[in-house]
PDB file of C-alpha atoms in Angstrom:
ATOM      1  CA  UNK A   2       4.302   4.473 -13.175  1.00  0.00           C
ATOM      2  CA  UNK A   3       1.170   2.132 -11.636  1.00  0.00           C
ATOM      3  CA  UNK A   4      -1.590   3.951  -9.916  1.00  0.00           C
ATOM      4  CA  UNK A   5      -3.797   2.372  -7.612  1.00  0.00           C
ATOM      5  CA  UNK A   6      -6.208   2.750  -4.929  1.00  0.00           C
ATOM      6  CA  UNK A   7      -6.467   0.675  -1.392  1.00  0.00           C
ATOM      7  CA  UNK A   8      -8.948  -1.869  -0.968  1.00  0.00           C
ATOM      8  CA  UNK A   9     -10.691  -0.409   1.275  1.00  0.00           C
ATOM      9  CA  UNK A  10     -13.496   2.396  -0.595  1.00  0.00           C
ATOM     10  CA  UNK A  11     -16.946   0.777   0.491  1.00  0.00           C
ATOM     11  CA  UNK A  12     -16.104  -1.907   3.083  1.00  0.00           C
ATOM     12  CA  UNK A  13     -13.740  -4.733   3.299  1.00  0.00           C
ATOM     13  CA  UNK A  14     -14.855  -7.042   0.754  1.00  0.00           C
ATOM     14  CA  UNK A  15     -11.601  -7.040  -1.550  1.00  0.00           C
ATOM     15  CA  UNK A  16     -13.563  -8.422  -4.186  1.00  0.00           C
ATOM     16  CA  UNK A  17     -16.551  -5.469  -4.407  1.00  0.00           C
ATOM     17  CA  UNK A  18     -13.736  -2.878  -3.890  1.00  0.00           C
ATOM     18  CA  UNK A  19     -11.843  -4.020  -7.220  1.00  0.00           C
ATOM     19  CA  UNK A  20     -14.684  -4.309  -9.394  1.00  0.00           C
ATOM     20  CA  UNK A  21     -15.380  -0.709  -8.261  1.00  0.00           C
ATOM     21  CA  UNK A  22     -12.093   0.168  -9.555  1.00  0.00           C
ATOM     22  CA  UNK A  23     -11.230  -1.829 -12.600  1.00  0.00           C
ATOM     23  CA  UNK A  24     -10.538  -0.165 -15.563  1.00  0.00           C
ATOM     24  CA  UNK A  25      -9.959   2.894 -13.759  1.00  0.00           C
ATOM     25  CA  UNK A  26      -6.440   2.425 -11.810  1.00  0.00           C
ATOM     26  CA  UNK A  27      -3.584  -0.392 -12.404  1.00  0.00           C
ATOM     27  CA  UNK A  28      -3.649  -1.808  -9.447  1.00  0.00           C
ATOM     28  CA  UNK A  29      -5.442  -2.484  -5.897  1.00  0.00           C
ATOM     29  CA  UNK A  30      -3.941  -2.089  -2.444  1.00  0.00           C
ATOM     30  CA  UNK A  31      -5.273  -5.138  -0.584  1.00  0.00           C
ATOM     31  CA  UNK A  32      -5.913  -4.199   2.778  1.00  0.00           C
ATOM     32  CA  UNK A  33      -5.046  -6.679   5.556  1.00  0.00           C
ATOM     33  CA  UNK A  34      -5.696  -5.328   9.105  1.00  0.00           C
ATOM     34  CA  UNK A  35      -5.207  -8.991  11.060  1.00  0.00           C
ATOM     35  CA  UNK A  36      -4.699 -12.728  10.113  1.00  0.00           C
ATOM     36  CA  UNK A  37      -6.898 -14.645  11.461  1.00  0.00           C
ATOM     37  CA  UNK A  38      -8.918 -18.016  10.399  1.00  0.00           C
ATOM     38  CA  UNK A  39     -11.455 -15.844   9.655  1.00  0.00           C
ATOM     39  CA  UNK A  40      -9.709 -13.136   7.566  1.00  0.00           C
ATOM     40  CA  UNK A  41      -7.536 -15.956   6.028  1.00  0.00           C
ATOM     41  CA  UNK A  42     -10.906 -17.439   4.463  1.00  0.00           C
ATOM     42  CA  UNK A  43     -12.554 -14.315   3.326  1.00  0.00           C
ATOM     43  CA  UNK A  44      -9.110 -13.850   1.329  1.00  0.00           C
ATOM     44  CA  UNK A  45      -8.857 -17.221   0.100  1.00  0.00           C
ATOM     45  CA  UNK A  46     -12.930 -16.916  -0.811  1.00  0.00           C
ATOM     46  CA  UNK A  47     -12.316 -13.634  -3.069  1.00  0.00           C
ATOM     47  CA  UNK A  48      -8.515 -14.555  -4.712  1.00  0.00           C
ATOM     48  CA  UNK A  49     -10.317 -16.305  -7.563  1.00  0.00           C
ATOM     49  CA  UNK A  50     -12.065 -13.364  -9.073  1.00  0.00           C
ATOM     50  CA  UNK A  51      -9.290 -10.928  -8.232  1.00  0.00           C
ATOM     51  CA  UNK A  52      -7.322 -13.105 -10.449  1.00  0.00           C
ATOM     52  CA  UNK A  53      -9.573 -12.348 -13.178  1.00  0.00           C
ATOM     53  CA  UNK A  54      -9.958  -9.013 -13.412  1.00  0.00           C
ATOM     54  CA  UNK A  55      -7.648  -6.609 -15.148  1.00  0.00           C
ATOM     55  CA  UNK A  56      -6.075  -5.220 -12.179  1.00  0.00           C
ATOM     56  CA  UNK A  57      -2.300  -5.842 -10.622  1.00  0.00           C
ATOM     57  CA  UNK A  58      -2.306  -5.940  -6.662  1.00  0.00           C
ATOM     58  CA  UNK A  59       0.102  -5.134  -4.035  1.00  0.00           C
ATOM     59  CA  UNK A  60      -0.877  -6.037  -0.193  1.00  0.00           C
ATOM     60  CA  UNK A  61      -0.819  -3.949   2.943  1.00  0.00           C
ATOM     61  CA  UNK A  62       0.363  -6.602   5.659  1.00  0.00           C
ATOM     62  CA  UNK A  63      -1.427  -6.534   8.902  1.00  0.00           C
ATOM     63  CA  UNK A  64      -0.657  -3.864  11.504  1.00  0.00           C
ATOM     64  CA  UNK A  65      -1.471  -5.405  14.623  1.00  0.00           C
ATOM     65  CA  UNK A  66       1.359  -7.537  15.118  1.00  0.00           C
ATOM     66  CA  UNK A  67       4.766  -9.055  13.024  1.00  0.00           C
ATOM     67  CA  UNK A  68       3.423 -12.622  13.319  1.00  0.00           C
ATOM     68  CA  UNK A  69       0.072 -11.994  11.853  1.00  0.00           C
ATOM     69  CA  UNK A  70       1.835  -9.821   9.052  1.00  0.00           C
ATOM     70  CA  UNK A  71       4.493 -12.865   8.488  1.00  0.00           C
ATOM     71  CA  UNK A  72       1.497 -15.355   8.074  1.00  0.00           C
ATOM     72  CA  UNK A  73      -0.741 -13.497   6.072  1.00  0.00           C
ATOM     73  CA  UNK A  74       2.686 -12.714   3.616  1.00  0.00           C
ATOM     74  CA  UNK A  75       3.704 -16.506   3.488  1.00  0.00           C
ATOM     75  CA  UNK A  76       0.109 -16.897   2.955  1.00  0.00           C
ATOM     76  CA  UNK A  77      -0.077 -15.318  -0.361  1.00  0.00           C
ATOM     77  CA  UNK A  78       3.047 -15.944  -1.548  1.00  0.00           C
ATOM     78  CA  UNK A  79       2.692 -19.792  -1.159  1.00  0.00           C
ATOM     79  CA  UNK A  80      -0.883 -19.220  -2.670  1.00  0.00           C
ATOM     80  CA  UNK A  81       1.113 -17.923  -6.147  1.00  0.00           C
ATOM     81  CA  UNK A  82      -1.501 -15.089  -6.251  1.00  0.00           C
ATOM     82  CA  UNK A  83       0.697 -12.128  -8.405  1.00  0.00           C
ATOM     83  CA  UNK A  84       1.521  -9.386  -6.310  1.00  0.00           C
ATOM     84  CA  UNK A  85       3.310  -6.220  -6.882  1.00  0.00           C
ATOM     85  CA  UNK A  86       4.610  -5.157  -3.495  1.00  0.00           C
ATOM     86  CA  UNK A  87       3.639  -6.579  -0.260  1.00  0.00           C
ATOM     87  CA  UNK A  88       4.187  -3.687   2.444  1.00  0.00           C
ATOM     88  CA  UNK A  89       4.684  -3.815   6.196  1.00  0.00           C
ATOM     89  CA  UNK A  90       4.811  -1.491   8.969  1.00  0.00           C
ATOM     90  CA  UNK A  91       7.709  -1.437  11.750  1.00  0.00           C
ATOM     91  CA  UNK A  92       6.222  -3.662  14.243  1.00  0.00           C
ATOM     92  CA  UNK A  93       7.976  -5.129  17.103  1.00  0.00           C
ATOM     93  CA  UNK A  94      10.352  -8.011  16.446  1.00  0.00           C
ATOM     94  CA  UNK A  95      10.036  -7.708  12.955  1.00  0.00           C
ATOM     95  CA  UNK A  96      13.545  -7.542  12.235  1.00  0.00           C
ATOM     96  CA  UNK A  97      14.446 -11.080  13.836  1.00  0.00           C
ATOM     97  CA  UNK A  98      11.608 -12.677  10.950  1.00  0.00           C
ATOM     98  CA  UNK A  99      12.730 -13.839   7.715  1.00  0.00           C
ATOM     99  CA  UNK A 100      10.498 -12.188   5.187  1.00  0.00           C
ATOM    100  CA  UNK A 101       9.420 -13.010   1.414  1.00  0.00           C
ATOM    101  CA  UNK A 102      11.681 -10.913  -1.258  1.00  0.00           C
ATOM    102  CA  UNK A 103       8.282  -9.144  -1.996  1.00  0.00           C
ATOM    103  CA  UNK A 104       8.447  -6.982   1.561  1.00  0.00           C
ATOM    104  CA  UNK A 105       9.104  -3.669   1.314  1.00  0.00           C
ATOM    105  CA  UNK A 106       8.972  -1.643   4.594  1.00  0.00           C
ATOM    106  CA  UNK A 107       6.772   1.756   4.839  1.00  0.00           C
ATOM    107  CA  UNK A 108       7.572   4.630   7.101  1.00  0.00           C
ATOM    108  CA  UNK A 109       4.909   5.629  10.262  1.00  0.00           C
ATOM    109  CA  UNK A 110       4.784   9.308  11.183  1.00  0.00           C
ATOM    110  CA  UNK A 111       6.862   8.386  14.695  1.00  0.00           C
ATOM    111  CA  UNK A 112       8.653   5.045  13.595  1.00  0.00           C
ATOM    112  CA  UNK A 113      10.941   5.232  10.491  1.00  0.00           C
ATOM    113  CA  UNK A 114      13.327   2.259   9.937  1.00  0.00           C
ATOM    114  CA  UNK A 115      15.855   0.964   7.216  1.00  0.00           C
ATOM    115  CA  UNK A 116      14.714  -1.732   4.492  1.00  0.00           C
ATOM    116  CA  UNK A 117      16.286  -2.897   1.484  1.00  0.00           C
ATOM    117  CA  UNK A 118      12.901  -1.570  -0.191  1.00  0.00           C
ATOM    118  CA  UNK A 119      10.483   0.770   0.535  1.00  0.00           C
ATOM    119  CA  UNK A 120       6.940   2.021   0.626  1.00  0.00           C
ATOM    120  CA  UNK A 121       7.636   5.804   1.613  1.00  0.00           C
ATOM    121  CA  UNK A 122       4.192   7.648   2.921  1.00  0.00           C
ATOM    122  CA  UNK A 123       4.396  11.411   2.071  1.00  0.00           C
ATOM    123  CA  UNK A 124       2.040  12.101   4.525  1.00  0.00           C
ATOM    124  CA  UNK A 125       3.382  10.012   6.993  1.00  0.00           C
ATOM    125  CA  UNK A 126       6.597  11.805   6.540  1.00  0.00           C
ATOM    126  CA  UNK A 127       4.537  15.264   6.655  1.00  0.00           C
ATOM    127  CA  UNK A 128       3.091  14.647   9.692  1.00  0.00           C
ATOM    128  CA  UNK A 129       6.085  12.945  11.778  1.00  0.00           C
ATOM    129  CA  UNK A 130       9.347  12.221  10.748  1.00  0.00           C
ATOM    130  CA  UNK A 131      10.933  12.194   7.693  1.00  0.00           C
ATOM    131  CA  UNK A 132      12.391   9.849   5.526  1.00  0.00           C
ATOM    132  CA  UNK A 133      16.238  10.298   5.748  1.00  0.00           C
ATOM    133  CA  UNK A 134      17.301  11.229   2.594  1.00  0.00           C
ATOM    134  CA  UNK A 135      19.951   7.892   1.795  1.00  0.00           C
ATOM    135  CA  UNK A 136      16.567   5.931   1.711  1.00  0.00           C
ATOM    136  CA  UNK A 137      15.284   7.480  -1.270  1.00  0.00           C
ATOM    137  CA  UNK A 138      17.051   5.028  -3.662  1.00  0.00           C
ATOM    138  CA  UNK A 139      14.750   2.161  -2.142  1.00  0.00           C
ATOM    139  CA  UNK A 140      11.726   3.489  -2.436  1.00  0.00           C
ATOM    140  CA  UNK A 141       9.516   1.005  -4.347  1.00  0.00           C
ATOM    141  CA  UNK A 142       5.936   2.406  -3.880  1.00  0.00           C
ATOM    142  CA  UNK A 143       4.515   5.222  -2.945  1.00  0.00           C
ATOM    143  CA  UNK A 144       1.276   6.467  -0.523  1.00  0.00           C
ATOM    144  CA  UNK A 145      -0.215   9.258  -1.176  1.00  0.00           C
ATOM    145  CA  UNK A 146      -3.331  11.087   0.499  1.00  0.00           C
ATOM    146  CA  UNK A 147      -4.261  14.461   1.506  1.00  0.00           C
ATOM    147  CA  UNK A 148      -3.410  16.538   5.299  1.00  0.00           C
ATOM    148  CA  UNK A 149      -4.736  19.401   6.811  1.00  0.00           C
ATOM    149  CA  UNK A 150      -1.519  19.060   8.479  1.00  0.00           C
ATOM    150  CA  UNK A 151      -2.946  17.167  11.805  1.00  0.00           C
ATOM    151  CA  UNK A 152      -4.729  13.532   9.860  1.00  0.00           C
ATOM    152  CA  UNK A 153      -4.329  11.745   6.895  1.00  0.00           C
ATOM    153  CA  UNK A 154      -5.996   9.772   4.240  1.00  0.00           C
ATOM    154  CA  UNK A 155      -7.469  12.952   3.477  1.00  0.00           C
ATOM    155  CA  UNK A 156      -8.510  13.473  -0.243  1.00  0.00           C
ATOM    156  CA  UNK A 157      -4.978  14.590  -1.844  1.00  0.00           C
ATOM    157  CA  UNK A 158      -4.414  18.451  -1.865  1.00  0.00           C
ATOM    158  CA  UNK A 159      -2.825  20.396  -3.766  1.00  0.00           C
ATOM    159  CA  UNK A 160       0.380  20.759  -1.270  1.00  0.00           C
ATOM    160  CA  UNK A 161       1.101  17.282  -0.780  1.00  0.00           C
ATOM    161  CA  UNK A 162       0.704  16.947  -4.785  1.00  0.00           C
ATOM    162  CA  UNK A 163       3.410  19.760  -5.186  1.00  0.00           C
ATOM    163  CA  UNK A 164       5.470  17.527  -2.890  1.00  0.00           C
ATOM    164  CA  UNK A 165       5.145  14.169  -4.482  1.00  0.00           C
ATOM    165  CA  UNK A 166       5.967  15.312  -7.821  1.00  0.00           C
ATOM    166  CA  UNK A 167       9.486  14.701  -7.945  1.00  0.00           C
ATOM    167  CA  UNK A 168       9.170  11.058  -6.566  1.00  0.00           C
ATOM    168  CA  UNK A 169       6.844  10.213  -9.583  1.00  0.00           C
ATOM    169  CA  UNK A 170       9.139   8.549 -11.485  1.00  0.00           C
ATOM    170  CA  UNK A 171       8.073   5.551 -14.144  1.00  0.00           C
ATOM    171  CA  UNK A 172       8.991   2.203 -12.167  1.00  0.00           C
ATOM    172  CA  UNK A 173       7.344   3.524  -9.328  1.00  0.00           C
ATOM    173  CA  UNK A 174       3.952   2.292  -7.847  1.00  0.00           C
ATOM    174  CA  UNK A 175       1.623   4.850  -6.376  1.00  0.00           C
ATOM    175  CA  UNK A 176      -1.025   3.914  -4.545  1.00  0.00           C
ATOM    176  CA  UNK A 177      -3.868   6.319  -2.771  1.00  0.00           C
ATOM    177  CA  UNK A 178      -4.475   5.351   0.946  1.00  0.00           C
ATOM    178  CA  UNK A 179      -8.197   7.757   0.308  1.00  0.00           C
ATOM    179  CA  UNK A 180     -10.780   5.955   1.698  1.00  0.00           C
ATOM    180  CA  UNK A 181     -13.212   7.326  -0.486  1.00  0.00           C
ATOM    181  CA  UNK A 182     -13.842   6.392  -3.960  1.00  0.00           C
ATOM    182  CA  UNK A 183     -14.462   9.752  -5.674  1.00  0.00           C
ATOM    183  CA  UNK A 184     -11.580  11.181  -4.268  1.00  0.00           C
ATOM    184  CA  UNK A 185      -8.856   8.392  -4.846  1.00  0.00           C
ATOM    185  CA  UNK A 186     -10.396   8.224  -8.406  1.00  0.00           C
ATOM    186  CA  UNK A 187      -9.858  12.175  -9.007  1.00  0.00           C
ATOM    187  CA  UNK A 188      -6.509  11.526  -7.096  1.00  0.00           C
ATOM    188  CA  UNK A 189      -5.578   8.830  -9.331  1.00  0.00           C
ATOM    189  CA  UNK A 190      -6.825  11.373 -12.239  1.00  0.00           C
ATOM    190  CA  UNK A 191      -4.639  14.002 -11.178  1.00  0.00           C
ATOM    191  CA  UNK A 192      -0.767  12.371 -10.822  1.00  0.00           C
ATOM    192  CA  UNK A 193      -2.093  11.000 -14.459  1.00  0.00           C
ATOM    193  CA  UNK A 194      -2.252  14.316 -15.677  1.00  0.00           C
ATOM    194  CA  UNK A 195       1.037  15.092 -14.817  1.00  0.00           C
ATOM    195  CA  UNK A 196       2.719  11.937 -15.394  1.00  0.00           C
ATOM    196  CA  UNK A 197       6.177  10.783 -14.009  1.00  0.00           C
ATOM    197  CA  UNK A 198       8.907  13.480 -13.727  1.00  0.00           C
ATOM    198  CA  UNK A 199      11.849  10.933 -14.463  1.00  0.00           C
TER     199      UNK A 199
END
């Protein structure tokens, strides 16, 4: 079992966010809201030191359209940068795209659709719909964050860890979507205390 954070704990800069972590989780979730010329620089700008460091990385592809998240995935798979998981969110025409073997789709709490491999969000799946249970094979990666049962990305409670305990198995990636650093670091802390249950 990998645990990681997202990139995103004191600002964008991938680079800042990873040296924050190092040491401290196995991977980073890089966090890629658009693709644009200018994102597409910044990220070309910091892959040299995340190279470097002793961290893995997966990659959140952009949310604000298929397109964007198809560039920014040919993008870093052309670049060669090593990736774990690249994860993408059910946007319009994405099925009629041919994506990298890397993809793995993730569940939104009103949109849930098949994929070979997945990135299942618990609290996603608390909050909306859930993930039908023939899907549970595919499951690649794991988010996990808190809910008061209305938002997420909430620092993880002690409900939603109850609930992810089962899918904590060893060849599974977990990463915290906790936009704070203190509390995706005592996240991390905690599923590492309890370890994977298969």
């Amino acid at each position: 079992m990998k645990l990681g954070t997202t990139s995103w704990l004191i600002g964008e800069n991938f680079l800042d966010n990873a040296r924050l972590v190092e040491g401290r989780v196995d991977f980073l979730e890089l966090l890629v809201y658009t693709w644009d010329e200018d994102w597409r620089a910044k990220v070309s700008r910091w892959l040299d030191g995340l190279a470097v460091l002793d961290l893995a990385y997966t990659v959140h592809l952009p949310t604000d359209s298929a397109a964007n998240a198809l560039a920014a995935a040919r993008f870093f798979m052309e670049s060669a940068f090593p990736l774990l998981n690249m994860t993408l969110h059910p946007l319009p025409g994405w099925r009629v795209l041919d994506w990298p073997i890397l993809t793995a789709m993730e569940n939104l709490t009103n949109r849930v659709e098949f994929y070979p491999r997945y990135t299942f969000d618990l609290t996603h799946s608390l909050l909306g719909q859930p993930l039908p249970e023939h899907f549970s094979p595919h499951i690649v990666e794991l988010h996990l964050s808190g809910t008061d049962g209305t938002i997420d990305h909430l620092p993880l409670d002690a409900g939603t860890l109850e609930l992810a305990r089962p899918l904590l198995r060893r060849d599974m990636l977990v990463c915290f979507e906790i936009f704070n650093v203190d509390a995706a670091l005592a996240a991390v802390e905690a599923v590492r205390r309890i370890g994977p249950s298969s």
